[in-house]
Short mmCIF file of C-alpha atoms in Angstrom, two decimals:
data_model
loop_
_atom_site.label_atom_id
_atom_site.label_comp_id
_atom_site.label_asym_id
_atom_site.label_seq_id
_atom_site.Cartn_x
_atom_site.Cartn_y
_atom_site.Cartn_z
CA UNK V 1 44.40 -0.13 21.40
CA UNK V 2 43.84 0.97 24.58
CA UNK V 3 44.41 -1.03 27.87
CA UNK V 4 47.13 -2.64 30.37
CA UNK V 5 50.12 -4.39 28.48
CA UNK V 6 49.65 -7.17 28.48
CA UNK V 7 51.04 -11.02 28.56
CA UNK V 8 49.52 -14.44 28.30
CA UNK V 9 51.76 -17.40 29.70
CA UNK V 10 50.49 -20.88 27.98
CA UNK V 11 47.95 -19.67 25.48
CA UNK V 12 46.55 -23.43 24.49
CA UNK V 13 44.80 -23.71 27.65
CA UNK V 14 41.24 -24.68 26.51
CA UNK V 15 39.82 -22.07 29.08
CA UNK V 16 42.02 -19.15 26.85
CA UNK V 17 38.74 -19.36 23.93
CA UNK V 18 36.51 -18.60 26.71
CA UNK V 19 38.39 -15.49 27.73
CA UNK V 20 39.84 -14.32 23.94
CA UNK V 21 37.26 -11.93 22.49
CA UNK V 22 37.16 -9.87 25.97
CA UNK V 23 40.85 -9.93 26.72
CA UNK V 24 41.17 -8.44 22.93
CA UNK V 25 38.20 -5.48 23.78
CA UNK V 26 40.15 -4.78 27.08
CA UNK V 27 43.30 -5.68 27.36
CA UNK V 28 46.82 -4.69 24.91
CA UNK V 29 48.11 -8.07 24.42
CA UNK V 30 51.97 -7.46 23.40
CA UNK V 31 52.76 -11.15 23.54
CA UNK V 32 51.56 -14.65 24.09
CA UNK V 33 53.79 -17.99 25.05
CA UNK V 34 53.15 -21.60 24.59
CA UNK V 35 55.16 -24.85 24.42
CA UNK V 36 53.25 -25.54 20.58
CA UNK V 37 53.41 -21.65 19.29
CA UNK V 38 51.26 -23.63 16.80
CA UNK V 39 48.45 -24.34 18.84
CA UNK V 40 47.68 -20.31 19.15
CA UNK V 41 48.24 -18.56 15.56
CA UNK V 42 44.58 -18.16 15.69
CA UNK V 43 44.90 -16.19 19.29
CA UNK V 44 48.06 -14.38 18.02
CA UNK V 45 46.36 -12.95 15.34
CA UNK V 46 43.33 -11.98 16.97
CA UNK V 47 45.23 -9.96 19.76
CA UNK V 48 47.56 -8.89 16.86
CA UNK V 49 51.10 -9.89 18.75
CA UNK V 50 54.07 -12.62 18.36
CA UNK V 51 54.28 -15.78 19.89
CA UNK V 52 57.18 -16.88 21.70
CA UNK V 53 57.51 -20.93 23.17
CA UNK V 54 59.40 -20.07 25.89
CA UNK V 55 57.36 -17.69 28.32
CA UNK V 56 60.92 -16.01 30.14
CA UNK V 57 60.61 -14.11 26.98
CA UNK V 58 57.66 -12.31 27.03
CA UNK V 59 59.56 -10.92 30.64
CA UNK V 60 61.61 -9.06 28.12
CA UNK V 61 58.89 -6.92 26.97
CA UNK V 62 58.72 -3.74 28.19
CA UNK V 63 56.38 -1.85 30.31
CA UNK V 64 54.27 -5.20 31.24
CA UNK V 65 51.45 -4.22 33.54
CA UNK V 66 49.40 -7.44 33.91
CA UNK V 67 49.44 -11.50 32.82
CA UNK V 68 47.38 -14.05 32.85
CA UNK V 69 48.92 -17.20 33.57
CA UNK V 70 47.17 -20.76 32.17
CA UNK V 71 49.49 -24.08 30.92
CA UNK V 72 50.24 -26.81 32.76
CA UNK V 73 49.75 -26.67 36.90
CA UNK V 74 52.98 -27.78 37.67
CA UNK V 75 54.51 -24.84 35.72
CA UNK V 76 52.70 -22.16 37.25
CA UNK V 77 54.24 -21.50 40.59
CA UNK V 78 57.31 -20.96 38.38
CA UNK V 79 55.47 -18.10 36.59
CA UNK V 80 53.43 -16.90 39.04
CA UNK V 81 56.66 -15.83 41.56
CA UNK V 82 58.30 -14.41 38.12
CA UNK V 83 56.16 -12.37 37.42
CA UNK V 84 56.51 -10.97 41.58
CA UNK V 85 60.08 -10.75 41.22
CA UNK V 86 59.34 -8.05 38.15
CA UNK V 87 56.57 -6.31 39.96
CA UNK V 88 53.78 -7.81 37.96
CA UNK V 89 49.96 -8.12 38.48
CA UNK V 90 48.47 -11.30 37.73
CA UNK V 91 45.55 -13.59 36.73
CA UNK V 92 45.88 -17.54 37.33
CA UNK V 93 43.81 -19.92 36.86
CA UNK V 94 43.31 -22.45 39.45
CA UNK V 95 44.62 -24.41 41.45
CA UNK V 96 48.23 -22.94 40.94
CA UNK V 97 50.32 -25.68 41.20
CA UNK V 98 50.32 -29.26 41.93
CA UNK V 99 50.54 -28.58 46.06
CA UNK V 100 48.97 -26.65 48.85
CA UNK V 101 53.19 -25.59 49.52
CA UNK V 102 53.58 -24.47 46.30
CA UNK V 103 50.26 -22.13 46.08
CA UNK V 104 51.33 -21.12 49.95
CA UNK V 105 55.46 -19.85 48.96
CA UNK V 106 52.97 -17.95 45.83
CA UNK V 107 50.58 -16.22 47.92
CA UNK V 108 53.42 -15.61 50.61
CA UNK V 109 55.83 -14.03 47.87
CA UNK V 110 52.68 -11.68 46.15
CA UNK V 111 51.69 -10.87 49.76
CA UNK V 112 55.26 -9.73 50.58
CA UNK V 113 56.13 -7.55 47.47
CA UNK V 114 52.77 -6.38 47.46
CA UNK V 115 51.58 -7.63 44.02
CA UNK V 116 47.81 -8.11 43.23
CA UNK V 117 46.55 -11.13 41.90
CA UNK V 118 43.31 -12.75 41.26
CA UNK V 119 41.62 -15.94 39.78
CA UNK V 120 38.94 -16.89 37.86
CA UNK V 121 36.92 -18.59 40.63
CA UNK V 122 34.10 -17.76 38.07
CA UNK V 123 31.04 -19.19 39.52
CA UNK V 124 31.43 -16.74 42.71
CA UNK V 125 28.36 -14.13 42.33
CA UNK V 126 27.00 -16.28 38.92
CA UNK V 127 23.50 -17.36 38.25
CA UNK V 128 23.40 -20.52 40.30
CA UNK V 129 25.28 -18.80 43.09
CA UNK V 130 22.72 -15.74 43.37
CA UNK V 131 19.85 -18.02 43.31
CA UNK V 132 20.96 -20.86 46.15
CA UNK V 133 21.74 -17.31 48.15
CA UNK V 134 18.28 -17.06 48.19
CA UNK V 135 18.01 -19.37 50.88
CA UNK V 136 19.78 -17.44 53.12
CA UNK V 137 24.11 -18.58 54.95
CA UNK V 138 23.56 -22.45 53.65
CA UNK V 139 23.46 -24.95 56.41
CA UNK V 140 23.25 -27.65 54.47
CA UNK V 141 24.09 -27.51 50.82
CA UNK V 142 24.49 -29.98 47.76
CA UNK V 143 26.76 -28.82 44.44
CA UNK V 144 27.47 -31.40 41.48
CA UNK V 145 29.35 -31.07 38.64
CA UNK V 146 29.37 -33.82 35.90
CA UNK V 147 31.14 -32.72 33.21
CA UNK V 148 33.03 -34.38 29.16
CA UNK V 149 35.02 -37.24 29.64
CA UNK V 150 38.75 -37.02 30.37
CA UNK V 151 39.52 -37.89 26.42
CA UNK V 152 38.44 -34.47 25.88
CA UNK V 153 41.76 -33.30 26.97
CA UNK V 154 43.51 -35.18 24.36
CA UNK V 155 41.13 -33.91 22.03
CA UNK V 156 41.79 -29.86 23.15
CA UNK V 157 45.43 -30.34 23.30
CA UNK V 158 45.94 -30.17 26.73
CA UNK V 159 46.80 -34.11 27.25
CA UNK V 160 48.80 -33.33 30.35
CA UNK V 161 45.56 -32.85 32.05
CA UNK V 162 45.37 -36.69 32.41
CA UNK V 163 48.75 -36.52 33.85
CA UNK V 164 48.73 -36.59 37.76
CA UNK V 165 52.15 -35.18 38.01
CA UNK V 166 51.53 -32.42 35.74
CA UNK V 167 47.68 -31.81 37.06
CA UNK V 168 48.31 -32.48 40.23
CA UNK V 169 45.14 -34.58 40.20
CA UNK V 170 41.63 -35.05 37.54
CA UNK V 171 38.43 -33.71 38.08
CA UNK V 172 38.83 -33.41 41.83
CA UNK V 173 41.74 -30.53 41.33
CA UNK V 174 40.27 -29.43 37.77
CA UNK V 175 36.49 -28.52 38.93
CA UNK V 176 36.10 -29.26 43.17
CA UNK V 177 37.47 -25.76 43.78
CA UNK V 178 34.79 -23.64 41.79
CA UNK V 179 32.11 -25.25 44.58
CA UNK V 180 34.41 -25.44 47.72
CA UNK V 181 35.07 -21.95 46.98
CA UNK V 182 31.07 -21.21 46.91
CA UNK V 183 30.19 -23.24 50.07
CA UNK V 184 33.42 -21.08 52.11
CA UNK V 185 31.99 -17.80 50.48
CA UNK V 186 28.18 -18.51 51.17
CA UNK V 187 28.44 -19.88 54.61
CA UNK V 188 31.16 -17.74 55.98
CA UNK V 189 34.00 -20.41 57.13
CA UNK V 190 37.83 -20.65 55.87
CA UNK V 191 38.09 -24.43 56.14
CA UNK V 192 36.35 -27.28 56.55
CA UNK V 193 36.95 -30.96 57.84
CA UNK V 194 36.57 -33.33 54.65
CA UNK V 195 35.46 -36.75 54.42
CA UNK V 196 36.49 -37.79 50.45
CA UNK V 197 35.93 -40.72 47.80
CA UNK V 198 37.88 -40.14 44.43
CA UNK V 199 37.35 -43.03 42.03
CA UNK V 200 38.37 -43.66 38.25
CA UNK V 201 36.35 -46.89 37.80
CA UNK V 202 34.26 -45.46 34.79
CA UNK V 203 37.61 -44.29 31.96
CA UNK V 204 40.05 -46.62 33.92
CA UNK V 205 43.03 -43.64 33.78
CA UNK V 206 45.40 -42.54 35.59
CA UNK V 207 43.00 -39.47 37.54
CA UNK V 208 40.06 -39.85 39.01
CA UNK V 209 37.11 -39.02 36.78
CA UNK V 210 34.43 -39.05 39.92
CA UNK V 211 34.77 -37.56 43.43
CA UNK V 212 32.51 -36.85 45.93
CA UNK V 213 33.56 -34.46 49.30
CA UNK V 214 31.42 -34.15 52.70
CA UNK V 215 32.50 -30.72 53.77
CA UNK V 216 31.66 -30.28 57.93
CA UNK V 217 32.36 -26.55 58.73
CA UNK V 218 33.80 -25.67 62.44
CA UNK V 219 30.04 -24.50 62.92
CA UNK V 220 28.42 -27.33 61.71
CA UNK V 221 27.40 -26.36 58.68
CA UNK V 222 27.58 -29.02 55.42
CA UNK V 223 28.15 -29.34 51.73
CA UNK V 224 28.31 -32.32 49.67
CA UNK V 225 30.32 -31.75 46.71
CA UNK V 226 30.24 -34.04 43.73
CA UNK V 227 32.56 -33.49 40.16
CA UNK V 228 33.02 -35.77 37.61
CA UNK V 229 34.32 -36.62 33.49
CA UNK V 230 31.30 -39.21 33.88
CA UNK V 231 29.23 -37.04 31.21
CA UNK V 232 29.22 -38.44 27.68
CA UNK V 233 30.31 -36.08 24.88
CA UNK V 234 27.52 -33.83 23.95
CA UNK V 235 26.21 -30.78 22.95
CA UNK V 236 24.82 -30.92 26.44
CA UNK V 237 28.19 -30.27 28.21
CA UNK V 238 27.81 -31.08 31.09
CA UNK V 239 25.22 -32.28 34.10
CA UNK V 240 24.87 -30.54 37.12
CA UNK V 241 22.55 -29.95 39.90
CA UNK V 242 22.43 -27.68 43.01
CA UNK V 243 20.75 -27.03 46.39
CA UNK V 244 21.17 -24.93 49.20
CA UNK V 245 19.13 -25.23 52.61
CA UNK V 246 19.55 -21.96 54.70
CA UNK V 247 17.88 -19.84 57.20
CA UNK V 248 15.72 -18.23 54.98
CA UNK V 249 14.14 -21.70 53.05
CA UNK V 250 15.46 -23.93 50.16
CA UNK V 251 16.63 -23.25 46.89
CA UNK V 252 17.51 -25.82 44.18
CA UNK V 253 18.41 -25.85 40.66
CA UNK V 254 18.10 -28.86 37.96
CA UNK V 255 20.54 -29.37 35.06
CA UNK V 256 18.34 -27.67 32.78
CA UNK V 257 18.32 -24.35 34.98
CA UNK V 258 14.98 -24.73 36.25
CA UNK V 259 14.98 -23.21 39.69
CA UNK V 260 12.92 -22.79 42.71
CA UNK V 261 12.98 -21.28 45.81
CA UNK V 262 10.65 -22.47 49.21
CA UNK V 263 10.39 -19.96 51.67
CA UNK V 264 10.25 -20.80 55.40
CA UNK V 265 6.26 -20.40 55.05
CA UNK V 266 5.78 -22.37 52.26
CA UNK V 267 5.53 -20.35 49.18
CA UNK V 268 7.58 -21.22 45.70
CA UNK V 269 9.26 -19.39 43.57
CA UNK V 270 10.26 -20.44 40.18
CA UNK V 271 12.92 -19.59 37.35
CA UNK V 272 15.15 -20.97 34.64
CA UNK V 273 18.34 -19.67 34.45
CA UNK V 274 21.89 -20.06 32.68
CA UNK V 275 23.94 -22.73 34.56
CA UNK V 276 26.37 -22.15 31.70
CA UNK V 277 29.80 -21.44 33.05
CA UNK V 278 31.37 -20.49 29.74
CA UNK V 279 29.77 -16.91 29.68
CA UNK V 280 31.16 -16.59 33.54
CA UNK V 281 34.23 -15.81 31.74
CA UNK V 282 34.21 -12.76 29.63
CA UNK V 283 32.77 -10.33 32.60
CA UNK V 284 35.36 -11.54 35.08
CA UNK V 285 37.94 -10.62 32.27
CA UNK V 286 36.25 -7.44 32.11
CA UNK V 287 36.02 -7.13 36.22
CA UNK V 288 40.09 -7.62 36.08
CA UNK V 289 40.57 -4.35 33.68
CA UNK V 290 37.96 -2.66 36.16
CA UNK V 291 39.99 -3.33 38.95
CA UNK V 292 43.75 -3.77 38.05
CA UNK V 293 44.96 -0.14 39.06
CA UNK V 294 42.83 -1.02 42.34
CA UNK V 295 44.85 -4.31 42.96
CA UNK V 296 41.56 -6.70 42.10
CA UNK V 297 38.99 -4.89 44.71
CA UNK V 298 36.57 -7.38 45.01
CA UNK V 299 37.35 -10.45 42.74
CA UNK V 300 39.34 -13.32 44.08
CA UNK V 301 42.65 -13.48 46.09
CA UNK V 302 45.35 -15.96 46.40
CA UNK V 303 44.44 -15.78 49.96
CA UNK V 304 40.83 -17.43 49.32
CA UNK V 305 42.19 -19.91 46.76
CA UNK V 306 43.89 -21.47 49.83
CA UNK V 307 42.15 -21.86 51.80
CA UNK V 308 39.55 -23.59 48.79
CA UNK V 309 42.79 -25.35 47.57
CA UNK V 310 43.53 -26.61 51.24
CA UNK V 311 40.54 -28.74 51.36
CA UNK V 312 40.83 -30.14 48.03
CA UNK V 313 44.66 -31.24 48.61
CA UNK V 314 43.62 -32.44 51.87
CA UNK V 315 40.95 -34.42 49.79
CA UNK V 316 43.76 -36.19 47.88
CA UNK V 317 45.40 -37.10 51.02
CA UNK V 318 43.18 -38.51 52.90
CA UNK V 319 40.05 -39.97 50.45
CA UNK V 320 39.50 -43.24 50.08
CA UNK V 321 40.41 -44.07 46.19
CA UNK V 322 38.60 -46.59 44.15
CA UNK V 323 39.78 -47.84 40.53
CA UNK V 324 42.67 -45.37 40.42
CA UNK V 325 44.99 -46.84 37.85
CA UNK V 326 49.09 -45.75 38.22
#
């Protein structure tokens, strides 16, 4: 096997499946934690490596040169400045921790002992991305994201998603930072003011399962983001829907991938493409072997997350909440 050494911190993450079958073409996985070693035989013997519950001792292994770093979002700051104290590159998934503190002492601490680390903001440079950027820096943009219902969670084993403690919040926290990320990226800002509604009327629980943002960028620009758990169980996923009105026309993209693009003189182009974010997965996995003795060139920093992450905490502080159960 050739590839970094490698470590996976809290393996039953239900994104982990998504990432498995690249992680074992690129990667040398020497070890693999969670809190259920149970939960992960099936990852332990496809990457061919023991499975230890508590993740301090995969720090014992030897020669380490990268992690990924999934479980529970109140555990990951934790990890994450471990794994700096030992000189180790990282992945971690979103939104690294359960504060915009706890992500800043992270991104402080890599910064300072100069340790890369990236995450999978995967819908940066996917299908739907490249197609609204059709339509030129978005001045006005729309991005929703209606995904399973929050039982799914319970169903994946990874209940403590519906735990705002451990979460740090539902869908809001969980899927607003993919398309915060996108609108900062496209349109060229760090931050945006945010005008919020989080709601839980539809599953009653204890997170929100609906949210809807008004980004207003220092230049004016807009985005109105909406994420859910309001889609039934299906086959089908999920629902979403995008648009994006920029200098050079208007691009928009149904559930079903069906895209167009109006240029400023009128004439349409049309497409389907995947708005599957699954597959988004396995080339950023691929991207972080590319680009680990190069410190991540090009994907993600901690930097970006942020400022995405700022907004969405901001979000939680200031929204106005509907049918949020405690």
């Amino acid at each position: 096997m050739s590839g970094a050494r490698t470590i996976v911190v809290g393996a039953s993450h239900w994104h982990v499946g998504l990432y498995a079958e690249a992680i074992a073409e690129v990667h040398d996985v020497v070890g693999l934690s969670d809190e259920d070693p149970g939960r992960v035989g099936d990852l332990a013997k496809l990457w061919d490596c023991p499975v230890e519950a508590d993740w301090r001792r995969l720090l014992e292994l030897r020669d380490i040169e990268l992690a990924y770093v999934f479980g529970p979002h109140d555990r990951m700051p934790e990890v994450c400045r471990a794994l700096i104290g030992r000189g180790i590159p990282f992945v971690v998934e979103k939104p690294l921790g359960t504060s915009i503190e706890q992500l800043r002492e992270v991104r402080r601490a890599a910064q300072e002992a100069h340790v890369p680390a990236t995450v999978p903001l995967i819908q940066r440079g996917g299908p739907a991305d490249r197609w609204l950027a059709k339509a030129g820096r978005p001045v006005y943009q729309r991005l929703s994201f209606i995904a399973g219902p929050p039982e799914r969670y319970e169903r994946n084993g990874n209940p403590w998603m519906l735990d705002p403690e451990r979460a740090g919040g539902g869908c809001l926290a969980n899927l607003g930072p993919h398309f915060a990320d996108l609108f900062l990226q496209r349109s060229g800002n760090t931050t945006a003011e945010v005008d919020a509604r989080l709601s839980s009327t539809l599953h009653t629980g204890t997170v929100e399962d609906h949210a809807t943002l008004l980004l207003t960028a220092p230049d004016g620009r807009e985005a109105i983001i909406e994420v859910g758990y309001a889609f039934p169980g299906s086959g089908l996923k999920r629902y979403c829907s995008y648009s994006s009105a920029g200098e050079a026309g208007f691009a928009s993209i149904t559930s079903d991938g069906e895209a167009t693009f109006t240029t400023l003189d009128g004439s349409t182009e049309r497409a389907v493409i995947d708005v599957d974010s699954d597959p988004l997965y396995e080339p950023f996995v691929r991207q972080v072997a590319r680009t680990l003795g190069d410190g991540f060139r090009g994907l993600p920093t901690l930097g970006e997350l942020e400022d995405t992450m700022r907004i969405i905490w901001h979000a939680y502080g200031t929204g106005s909440q509907g049918g949020l159960h405690g």
